[in-house]
Amino acid sequence: MFYNIDKLVLVVLILAVVVLLVDIVLVIYIFHRRLSRNRFFQRKDATRRQLSSTVRNFLAGDIGVDEATEALRSAKSPPAREAVQDMLLDGIGSNNRRAVTEVLMRLGLVAIWAKEAFGARRARQLINHVANGASLPPQGKKSFQGIRSMRLFCVKRARSVALLGQLDGDYAQAFMDEAQHDPSPYVGRANVAAMGQNRESFAVSVLLELLRQAAEGVNGLSVLSVKTALVRYPLTELAQFTHCLSDPNEKFRYLVVDSIREICDNTNLTLSTQDFPPDLYRWFLDQAKHDSSVDVRARSARVIRHFHDTGAVLGLRTLMQDDNEFVRLHAVRSCADPYYTDLVPDVVQRIGDAKWRVREAAVKTLSTFGIEGRTQLANYFLSTPDQYASEQIVDEMQRGGIIGDLLPGLGSDGPESWVVMKVCSKMVRMGKTSLLTELLSREIRMSRLGDAPSAAQIAAMETAQKARTQLLDVLAMSPTPQLMETVQSLARRDRDHLKGKAQTILQSGIEANKSTAVETGGA
Amino acid sequence: MHHFLIQLVWYSNYVLIAYFVLANLGYTILMTLSLYSVSLHATYASRKPYSDMADSPVTPPVALIIAAYNEEETIVQTVLSMLDLNYQEKEVIVVDDGSTDSTVDRLIERFRLQRMDLIYRERLQTGHPLAYYHNPTFPELFVIKVEHGGKSHALNSGINMARSPYFCTVDADSIIESDALLRLMAPVIHATDNVVVSGGIVRIANGCTLRNGRLEGMSLPSSWLERCQIVEYIRTFLFGRPGWSMLNATFIASGCFCLLQREAVIGAGGFGDDTVTEDIDVIAAIRRYMVSEKKQFRVVFTSDPICWTEAPRTMGMLARQRRRWQLGMTQTLWKNRDMIFNPKYGTAGMLSMPFHLLIEVVGCVVEATGLLLILPISLIVIHTPWWIVFLFLLLSIGYGTLLSMGSVVLEEVTLRRYPRLKHVGVLMAYAVIENLGYRQILTFFRAYGVLQSLRGRRKQKWEHIEHTGLNLHQAPARPVEASSR
């Protein structure tokens, strides 16, 4: 049936032998690789041990560039060179970037990276340009652009570009500019990431242009990649963003505004109008609220909040009234700052917003205003007939731990007790009793105060006990299975001051059940 | 009659040889693509490309959804590992699917959770949860208890509870490496396409040491069954899925550790309960939804985010697991049969789904029939020379060994999770051993799964793995020095 069984057998036999041989080669390769890697890292570690103190002293500024270069020149083998490279780049910072760059140049590492990234001839021209100030000839037309953009051939280039991007700005700029002409998006991405890490002023305008192209989908880079780099820049670079705010491309405008917001948020400082370029400040206060893009208006609110002046108060108030829910949402979130207490009534108004996201943001914002915010929240909760708003408030009060903070007030003698009682009662009426019941089940014992408690401790303990008693009274208005389980547990605890009360509730429950049974039987 | 039988066996032999050639050709192409993709990715990723994402506000928030059913032994470790992840903005949502053990109690005790009545917005139809637990001092963690309804139901409840634009499904007995979520998110940030699914690698943790939610001591288990599975997982995840991902044809992303875009999943109707493998089903559903909405999208697989999970220790457990996986794949392919060879669905419809149907589903039945029926008949009835059969088997086993050995090489070149040379030696030995029986046994389990699918719909059930393969330590963790190797 087979055409030629002998030939087939021969083919199968050859294939089987080839497969087995390849298997053997793979085994040898794995062992060889493992052993050679071990040797490589042993040498690298040895270099680290040998030169780490020199590098540490150099990075700290204790020894100069000449001395460091001389000492590090002994690292010639690939593992030793990699160890030096890693140590220097791991310790690079704004204070020593120039010196580290000088050393890397003198050690020839920059030349190696440049050669890997741009080819030998162009690398020589670039090095000559950055080191000696020689003019840089225009880049010739590169052939095989399609092949060069393939991932197979660009990983090494991308890694080298990333390394070159860590050099001092005067050096890095030439390499970064050069890398922009690379056809591979991987190299482009590495270049963008390097710009973000380097934070050199010259790169902001480049990144903004790349962001525009990414928004238009023409440069093979993702919007998020470019934005990740852009938001690493400091506030002092914001002046370069101003002209982009009037760009006709809505998406680009939104990305620019959002990047400004991220930069402001990243500062972790309380900013003021002085921190912003005047033109940018005026644009946000005068024009942002009229922008045709919803996203621009929404994100503008998050920038305006950093102004901390009356203009910002008015701006946020206007944006809180916007027709679009996302603008209102961001405006409300932006008010979560102690400076904007004047806006609390406006935020309270938004608790009744038709959209749940805005309601949620309003409640969260109010809860950040300390006692005033919580009082407003409680008052609104008690007065509103709006079920959705009430649910939102209860949700936030539970998630944020506000209920736990409020409850001790139940045992005080002041008006606070009345408010907390009302809040708890409304929660019980709404059926939101789980947390209250859980808090009720936590036993408070005088014995835990120790042998000689202070008067203040005793008073606090008595207040807490009173609060629990009140809480049980409130919860008993509408007993749930969870509550009855807790009451049964309380009734069994000998040292709990609620034991008697719990037993009474259980007894009345049993009698109520009996009378219901009698009535039902009679009927 | 005898003549007819001989003819039948000869033709069956042709079918077997055609299957053998086709399958191995497919695997070879996938292997080549994977080798290219994985090794390049590893080279690129070796110089900390994720450091700028870690603290960036641009990195999108993620909800980690852990669906759990009777996981009291591992749930605390899993949650600790999630809370410890190097990721700026995340929610950890544990959905207890009506466990009958103390899964929830363990969480309440460890994280001092309080029962609450929270808002639940039901975007996917699930019914309201029975209870919500939260502790404001662990603001990222939420636990919800739902009525027992299966994994899909639990995951959908988690999606309803989540707020983040992306969510990551994680099994309750899995441990994620510290940077894994960041690595899983990298394609979402860097791709110019809309990435709706990003899958990562699942590895077997049996034999490893776990301390406070972190894997510390990497080692191999002692039993041959677990070791074979380790080699098998490496082969599947390093030598198959990266290849499909390169072709934008990913059909399977393990639900054990997978990042999904929330709106895309909601649009696709959430996780369905009409197949036993909701993770395979949801990918097809997302593809269908995105194509119907005419939206650009991409489903990617990344080869370095690693999730560690426990594998079955006994043959019975393994049989149940593989039968279920095969059944699920068959059900999904049948459910989405209109997508197969449909150019509308791109490479997934034209390559990946037909490959899974012909090679993974039909193939295992062909292979099982060959081993069980054709081979003995060929030898006994039509007296095919034994040495021809032997050579054919040798080639088959040799090629299988080549694939397994290649994947061990790829693991050694890229991830290198096993520090000792002895471990690598053992893995290489098992790359040979697993082809001498283990793979054949799996073929029978899988074929049984396919046959089960012919008997109609099966209800989704939780897969239960006995958790004894990990060395658990609850003692305070000591900082581990990152190895540069």
PDB file of N, CA and C in Angstrom, chain B residues 88-152:
ATOM      1  N   GLN B  88       0.189  50.790  41.667  1.00  0.00           N
ATOM      2  CA  GLN B  88      -0.216  51.965  42.413  1.00  0.00           C
ATOM      3  C   GLN B  88      -1.696  51.970  42.814  1.00  0.00           C
ATOM      4  N   GLU B  89      -2.570  51.807  41.855  1.00  0.00           N
ATOM      5  CA  GLU B  89      -3.992  51.946  42.153  1.00  0.00           C
ATOM      6  C   GLU B  89      -4.723  50.650  41.842  1.00  0.00           C
ATOM      7  N   LYS B  90      -5.128  49.966  42.882  1.00  0.00           N
ATOM      8  CA  LYS B  90      -5.808  48.683  42.655  1.00  0.00           C
ATOM      9  C   LYS B  90      -6.907  48.452  43.694  1.00  0.00           C
ATOM     10  N   GLU B  91      -7.883  47.639  43.312  1.00  0.00           N
ATOM     11  CA  GLU B  91      -8.884  47.168  44.264  1.00  0.00           C
ATOM     12  C   GLU B  91      -8.729  45.655  44.314  1.00  0.00           C
ATOM     13  N   VAL B  92      -8.925  45.074  45.463  1.00  0.00           N
ATOM     14  CA  VAL B  92      -8.906  43.611  45.560  1.00  0.00           C
ATOM     15  C   VAL B  92     -10.313  43.193  46.000  1.00  0.00           C
ATOM     16  N   ILE B  93     -10.995  42.497  45.111  1.00  0.00           N
ATOM     17  CA  ILE B  93     -12.381  42.111  45.403  1.00  0.00           C
ATOM     18  C   ILE B  93     -12.452  40.591  45.491  1.00  0.00           C
ATOM     19  N   VAL B  94     -12.754  40.098  46.677  1.00  0.00           N
ATOM     20  CA  VAL B  94     -12.919  38.653  46.840  1.00  0.00           C
ATOM     21  C   VAL B  94     -14.411  38.351  46.770  1.00  0.00           C
ATOM     22  N   VAL B  95     -14.792  37.447  45.882  1.00  0.00           N
ATOM     23  CA  VAL B  95     -16.200  37.062  45.783  1.00  0.00           C
ATOM     24  C   VAL B  95     -16.326  35.627  46.287  1.00  0.00           C
ATOM     25  N   ASP B  96     -16.957  35.483  47.432  1.00  0.00           N
ATOM     26  CA  ASP B  96     -17.144  34.142  47.980  1.00  0.00           C
ATOM     27  C   ASP B  96     -18.443  33.576  47.414  1.00  0.00           C
ATOM     28  N   ASP B  97     -18.318  32.490  46.678  1.00  0.00           N
ATOM     29  CA  ASP B  97     -19.484  31.911  46.003  1.00  0.00           C
ATOM     30  C   ASP B  97     -20.208  30.925  46.934  1.00  0.00           C
ATOM     31  N   GLY B  98     -20.639  31.428  48.069  1.00  0.00           N
ATOM     32  CA  GLY B  98     -21.403  30.595  49.000  1.00  0.00           C
ATOM     33  C   GLY B  98     -20.604  29.423  49.537  1.00  0.00           C
ATOM     34  N   SER B  99     -19.374  29.666  49.947  1.00  0.00           N
ATOM     35  CA  SER B  99     -18.526  28.578  50.474  1.00  0.00           C
ATOM     36  C   SER B  99     -19.175  27.921  51.684  1.00  0.00           C
ATOM     37  N   THR B 100     -18.910  26.635  51.812  1.00  0.00           N
ATOM     38  CA  THR B 100     -19.451  25.930  52.977  1.00  0.00           C
ATOM     39  C   THR B 100     -18.381  25.798  54.067  1.00  0.00           C
ATOM     40  N   ASP B 101     -17.175  26.229  53.770  1.00  0.00           N
ATOM     41  CA  ASP B 101     -16.128  26.201  54.801  1.00  0.00           C
ATOM     42  C   ASP B 101     -15.947  27.622  55.360  1.00  0.00           C
ATOM     43  N   SER B 102     -14.832  27.875  56.007  1.00  0.00           N
ATOM     44  CA  SER B 102     -14.687  29.181  56.661  1.00  0.00           C
ATOM     45  C   SER B 102     -13.838  30.162  55.835  1.00  0.00           C
ATOM     46  N   THR B 103     -14.019  30.149  54.524  1.00  0.00           N
ATOM     47  CA  THR B 103     -13.267  31.076  53.662  1.00  0.00           C
ATOM     48  C   THR B 103     -13.451  32.531  54.107  1.00  0.00           C
ATOM     49  N   VAL B 104     -14.712  32.932  54.255  1.00  0.00           N
ATOM     50  CA  VAL B 104     -14.979  34.332  54.622  1.00  0.00           C
ATOM     51  C   VAL B 104     -14.500  34.613  56.048  1.00  0.00           C
ATOM     52  N   ASP B 105     -14.722  33.654  56.940  1.00  0.00           N
ATOM     53  CA  ASP B 105     -14.320  33.859  58.340  1.00  0.00           C
ATOM     54  C   ASP B 105     -12.823  34.111  58.458  1.00  0.00           C
ATOM     55  N   ARG B 106     -12.056  33.370  57.664  1.00  0.00           N
ATOM     56  CA  ARG B 106     -10.592  33.561  57.702  1.00  0.00           C
ATOM     57  C   ARG B 106     -10.227  34.988  57.292  1.00  0.00           C
ATOM     58  N   LEU B 107     -10.927  35.486  56.267  1.00  0.00           N
ATOM     59  CA  LEU B 107     -10.643  36.848  55.800  1.00  0.00           C
ATOM     60  C   LEU B 107     -11.080  37.883  56.835  1.00  0.00           C
ATOM     61  N   ILE B 108     -12.266  37.636  57.425  1.00  0.00           N
ATOM     62  CA  ILE B 108     -12.773  38.572  58.440  1.00  0.00           C
ATOM     63  C   ILE B 108     -11.780  38.659  59.593  1.00  0.00           C
ATOM     64  N   GLU B 109     -11.293  37.484  59.981  1.00  0.00           N
ATOM     65  CA  GLU B 109     -10.375  37.423  61.113  1.00  0.00           C
ATOM     66  C   GLU B 109      -9.040  38.110  60.797  1.00  0.00           C
ATOM     67  N   ARG B 110      -8.473  37.811  59.627  1.00  0.00           N
ATOM     68  CA  ARG B 110      -7.145  38.320  59.296  1.00  0.00           C
ATOM     69  C   ARG B 110      -7.154  39.824  59.015  1.00  0.00           C
ATOM     70  N   PHE B 111      -8.211  40.298  58.341  1.00  0.00           N
ATOM     71  CA  PHE B 111      -8.226  41.712  57.942  1.00  0.00           C
ATOM     72  C   PHE B 111      -9.228  42.540  58.762  1.00  0.00           C
ATOM     73  N   ARG B 112      -9.756  41.951  59.817  1.00  0.00           N
ATOM     74  CA  ARG B 112     -10.718  42.629  60.710  1.00  0.00           C
ATOM     75  C   ARG B 112     -11.836  43.306  59.902  1.00  0.00           C
ATOM     76  N   LEU B 113     -12.428  42.520  59.052  1.00  0.00           N
ATOM     77  CA  LEU B 113     -13.461  43.072  58.169  1.00  0.00           C
ATOM     78  C   LEU B 113     -14.755  43.287  58.928  1.00  0.00           C
ATOM     79  N   GLN B 114     -15.485  44.301  58.498  1.00  0.00           N
ATOM     80  CA  GLN B 114     -16.789  44.577  59.104  1.00  0.00           C
ATOM     81  C   GLN B 114     -17.867  44.362  58.052  1.00  0.00           C
ATOM     82  N   ARG B 115     -18.961  43.818  58.487  1.00  0.00           N
ATOM     83  CA  ARG B 115     -20.056  43.617  57.536  1.00  0.00           C
ATOM     84  C   ARG B 115     -20.747  44.953  57.289  1.00  0.00           C
ATOM     85  N   MET B 116     -21.045  45.233  56.060  1.00  0.00           N
ATOM     86  CA  MET B 116     -21.650  46.518  55.683  1.00  0.00           C
ATOM     87  C   MET B 116     -22.773  46.300  54.685  1.00  0.00           C
ATOM     88  N   ASP B 117     -23.539  47.366  54.460  1.00  0.00           N
ATOM     89  CA  ASP B 117     -24.562  47.316  53.403  1.00  0.00           C
ATOM     90  C   ASP B 117     -24.156  48.331  52.352  1.00  0.00           C
ATOM     91  N   LEU B 118     -23.500  47.865  51.304  1.00  0.00           N
ATOM     92  CA  LEU B 118     -22.960  48.793  50.311  1.00  0.00           C
ATOM     93  C   LEU B 118     -23.824  48.831  49.051  1.00  0.00           C
ATOM     94  N   ILE B 119     -23.563  49.840  48.241  1.00  0.00           N
ATOM     95  CA  ILE B 119     -24.314  49.971  46.982  1.00  0.00           C
ATOM     96  C   ILE B 119     -23.759  48.979  45.967  1.00  0.00           C
ATOM     97  N   TYR B 120     -24.645  48.341  45.260  1.00  0.00           N
ATOM     98  CA  TYR B 120     -24.255  47.342  44.260  1.00  0.00           C
ATOM     99  C   TYR B 120     -24.979  47.690  42.969  1.00  0.00           C
ATOM    100  N   ARG B 121     -24.218  48.060  41.962  1.00  0.00           N
ATOM    101  CA  ARG B 121     -24.842  48.432  40.687  1.00  0.00           C
ATOM    102  C   ARG B 121     -24.756  47.248  39.734  1.00  0.00           C
ATOM    103  N   GLU B 122     -25.912  46.724  39.432  1.00  0.00           N
ATOM    104  CA  GLU B 122     -25.965  45.433  38.731  1.00  0.00           C
ATOM    105  C   GLU B 122     -25.896  45.622  37.220  1.00  0.00           C
ATOM    106  N   ARG B 123     -24.704  45.823  36.683  1.00  0.00           N
ATOM    107  CA  ARG B 123     -24.575  45.990  35.231  1.00  0.00           C
ATOM    108  C   ARG B 123     -24.642  44.638  34.529  1.00  0.00           C
ATOM    109  N   LEU B 124     -24.214  43.606  35.210  1.00  0.00           N
ATOM    110  CA  LEU B 124     -24.389  42.244  34.698  1.00  0.00           C
ATOM    111  C   LEU B 124     -25.367  41.563  35.644  1.00  0.00           C
ATOM    112  N   GLN B 125     -26.292  40.829  35.075  1.00  0.00           N
ATOM    113  CA  GLN B 125     -27.357  40.278  35.905  1.00  0.00           C
ATOM    114  C   GLN B 125     -26.811  39.164  36.810  1.00  0.00           C
ATOM    115  N   THR B 126     -26.848  39.427  38.104  1.00  0.00           N
ATOM    116  CA  THR B 126     -26.317  38.426  39.047  1.00  0.00           C
ATOM    117  C   THR B 126     -27.193  38.258  40.275  1.00  0.00           C
ATOM    118  N   GLY B 127     -28.086  39.228  40.522  1.00  0.00           N
ATOM    119  CA  GLY B 127     -28.781  39.239  41.809  1.00  0.00           C
ATOM    120  C   GLY B 127     -27.863  39.890  42.834  1.00  0.00           C
ATOM    121  N   HIS B 128     -28.448  40.390  43.923  1.00  0.00           N
ATOM    122  CA  HIS B 128     -27.634  41.118  44.892  1.00  0.00           C
ATOM    123  C   HIS B 128     -26.857  40.177  45.801  1.00  0.00           C
ATOM    124  N   PRO B 129     -25.645  40.559  46.184  1.00  0.00           N
ATOM    125  CA  PRO B 129     -24.869  39.722  47.103  1.00  0.00           C
ATOM    126  C   PRO B 129     -25.567  39.578  48.455  1.00  0.00           C
ATOM    127  N   LEU B 130     -25.178  38.533  49.164  1.00  0.00           N
ATOM    128  CA  LEU B 130     -25.780  38.295  50.478  1.00  0.00           C
ATOM    129  C   LEU B 130     -25.156  39.191  51.542  1.00  0.00           C
ATOM    130  N   ALA B 131     -23.881  39.476  51.390  1.00  0.00           N
ATOM    131  CA  ALA B 131     -23.204  40.312  52.386  1.00  0.00           C
ATOM    132  C   ALA B 131     -21.964  40.966  51.786  1.00  0.00           C
ATOM    133  N   TYR B 132     -21.626  42.125  52.352  1.00  0.00           N
ATOM    134  CA  TYR B 132     -20.416  42.859  51.932  1.00  0.00           C
ATOM    135  C   TYR B 132     -19.538  43.036  53.167  1.00  0.00           C
ATOM    136  N   TYR B 133     -18.248  42.895  52.981  1.00  0.00           N
ATOM    137  CA  TYR B 133     -17.322  43.090  54.096  1.00  0.00           C
ATOM    138  C   TYR B 133     -16.210  44.035  53.662  1.00  0.00           C
ATOM    139  N   HIS B 134     -15.843  44.909  54.577  1.00  0.00           N
ATOM    140  CA  HIS B 134     -14.799  45.891  54.253  1.00  0.00           C
ATOM    141  C   HIS B 134     -14.204  46.398  55.561  1.00  0.00           C
ATOM    142  N   ASN B 135     -12.996  46.883  55.472  1.00  0.00           N
ATOM    143  CA  ASN B 135     -12.385  47.523  56.632  1.00  0.00           C
ATOM    144  C   ASN B 135     -11.707  48.789  56.124  1.00  0.00           C
ATOM    145  N   PRO B 136     -12.130  49.964  56.613  1.00  0.00           N
ATOM    146  CA  PRO B 136     -11.541  51.209  56.095  1.00  0.00           C
ATOM    147  C   PRO B 136     -10.025  51.267  56.224  1.00  0.00           C
ATOM    148  N   THR B 137      -9.430  50.466  57.114  1.00  0.00           N
ATOM    149  CA  THR B 137      -7.966  50.501  57.209  1.00  0.00           C
ATOM    150  C   THR B 137      -7.298  49.694  56.086  1.00  0.00           C
ATOM    151  N   PHE B 138      -8.068  48.864  55.390  1.00  0.00           N
ATOM    152  CA  PHE B 138      -7.571  48.203  54.167  1.00  0.00           C
ATOM    153  C   PHE B 138      -8.455  48.693  53.013  1.00  0.00           C
ATOM    154  N   PRO B 139      -8.311  49.960  52.631  1.00  0.00           N
ATOM    155  CA  PRO B 139      -9.294  50.530  51.691  1.00  0.00           C
ATOM    156  C   PRO B 139      -9.351  49.827  50.344  1.00  0.00           C
ATOM    157  N   GLU B 140      -8.314  49.055  50.012  1.00  0.00           N
ATOM    158  CA  GLU B 140      -8.310  48.395  48.701  1.00  0.00           C
ATOM    159  C   GLU B 140      -9.112  47.100  48.697  1.00  0.00           C
ATOM    160  N   LEU B 141      -9.395  46.563  49.869  1.00  0.00           N
ATOM    161  CA  LEU B 141      -9.975  45.214  49.946  1.00  0.00           C
ATOM    162  C   LEU B 141     -11.495  45.215  50.184  1.00  0.00           C
ATOM    163  N   PHE B 142     -12.204  44.485  49.354  1.00  0.00           N
ATOM    164  CA  PHE B 142     -13.637  44.277  49.526  1.00  0.00           C
ATOM    165  C   PHE B 142     -13.930  42.786  49.421  1.00  0.00           C
ATOM    166  N   VAL B 143     -14.784  42.302  50.290  1.00  0.00           N
ATOM    167  CA  VAL B 143     -15.190  40.896  50.208  1.00  0.00           C
ATOM    168  C   VAL B 143     -16.706  40.876  50.071  1.00  0.00           C
ATOM    169  N   ILE B 144     -17.190  40.151  49.086  1.00  0.00           N
ATOM    170  CA  ILE B 144     -18.649  40.009  48.996  1.00  0.00           C
ATOM    171  C   ILE B 144     -18.998  38.529  48.980  1.00  0.00           C
ATOM    172  N   LYS B 145     -20.123  38.249  49.595  1.00  0.00           N
ATOM    173  CA  LYS B 145     -20.580  36.857  49.659  1.00  0.00           C
ATOM    174  C   LYS B 145     -21.831  36.756  48.799  1.00  0.00           C
ATOM    175  N   VAL B 146     -21.800  35.849  47.844  1.00  0.00           N
ATOM    176  CA  VAL B 146     -22.969  35.698  46.966  1.00  0.00           C
ATOM    177  C   VAL B 146     -23.545  34.293  47.113  1.00  0.00           C
ATOM    178  N   GLU B 147     -24.761  34.158  46.656  1.00  0.00           N
ATOM    179  CA  GLU B 147     -25.400  32.837  46.701  1.00  0.00           C
ATOM    180  C   GLU B 147     -24.648  31.907  45.743  1.00  0.00           C
ATOM    181  N   HIS B 148     -24.473  30.657  46.106  1.00  0.00           N
ATOM    182  CA  HIS B 148     -23.700  29.722  45.276  1.00  0.00           C
ATOM    183  C   HIS B 148     -24.299  29.641  43.868  1.00  0.00           C
ATOM    184  N   GLY B 149     -23.494  30.003  42.882  1.00  0.00           N
ATOM    185  CA  GLY B 149     -24.025  30.005  41.513  1.00  0.00           C
ATOM    186  C   GLY B 149     -22.972  29.700  40.470  1.00  0.00           C
ATOM    187  N   GLY B 150     -21.795  29.304  40.907  1.00  0.00           N
ATOM    188  CA  GLY B 150     -20.729  28.974  39.948  1.00  0.00           C
ATOM    189  C   GLY B 150     -19.752  30.128  39.762  1.00  0.00           C
ATOM    190  N   LYS B 151     -18.656  29.799  39.102  1.00  0.00           N
ATOM    191  CA  LYS B 151     -17.561  30.771  38.983  1.00  0.00           C
ATOM    192  C   LYS B 151     -17.952  31.994  38.142  1.00  0.00           C
ATOM    193  N   SER B 152     -18.669  31.747  37.054  1.00  0.00           N
ATOM    194  CA  SER B 152     -19.056  32.878  36.190  1.00  0.00           C
ATOM    195  C   SER B 152     -19.892  33.881  36.967  1.00  0.00           C
TER     196      SER B 152
END
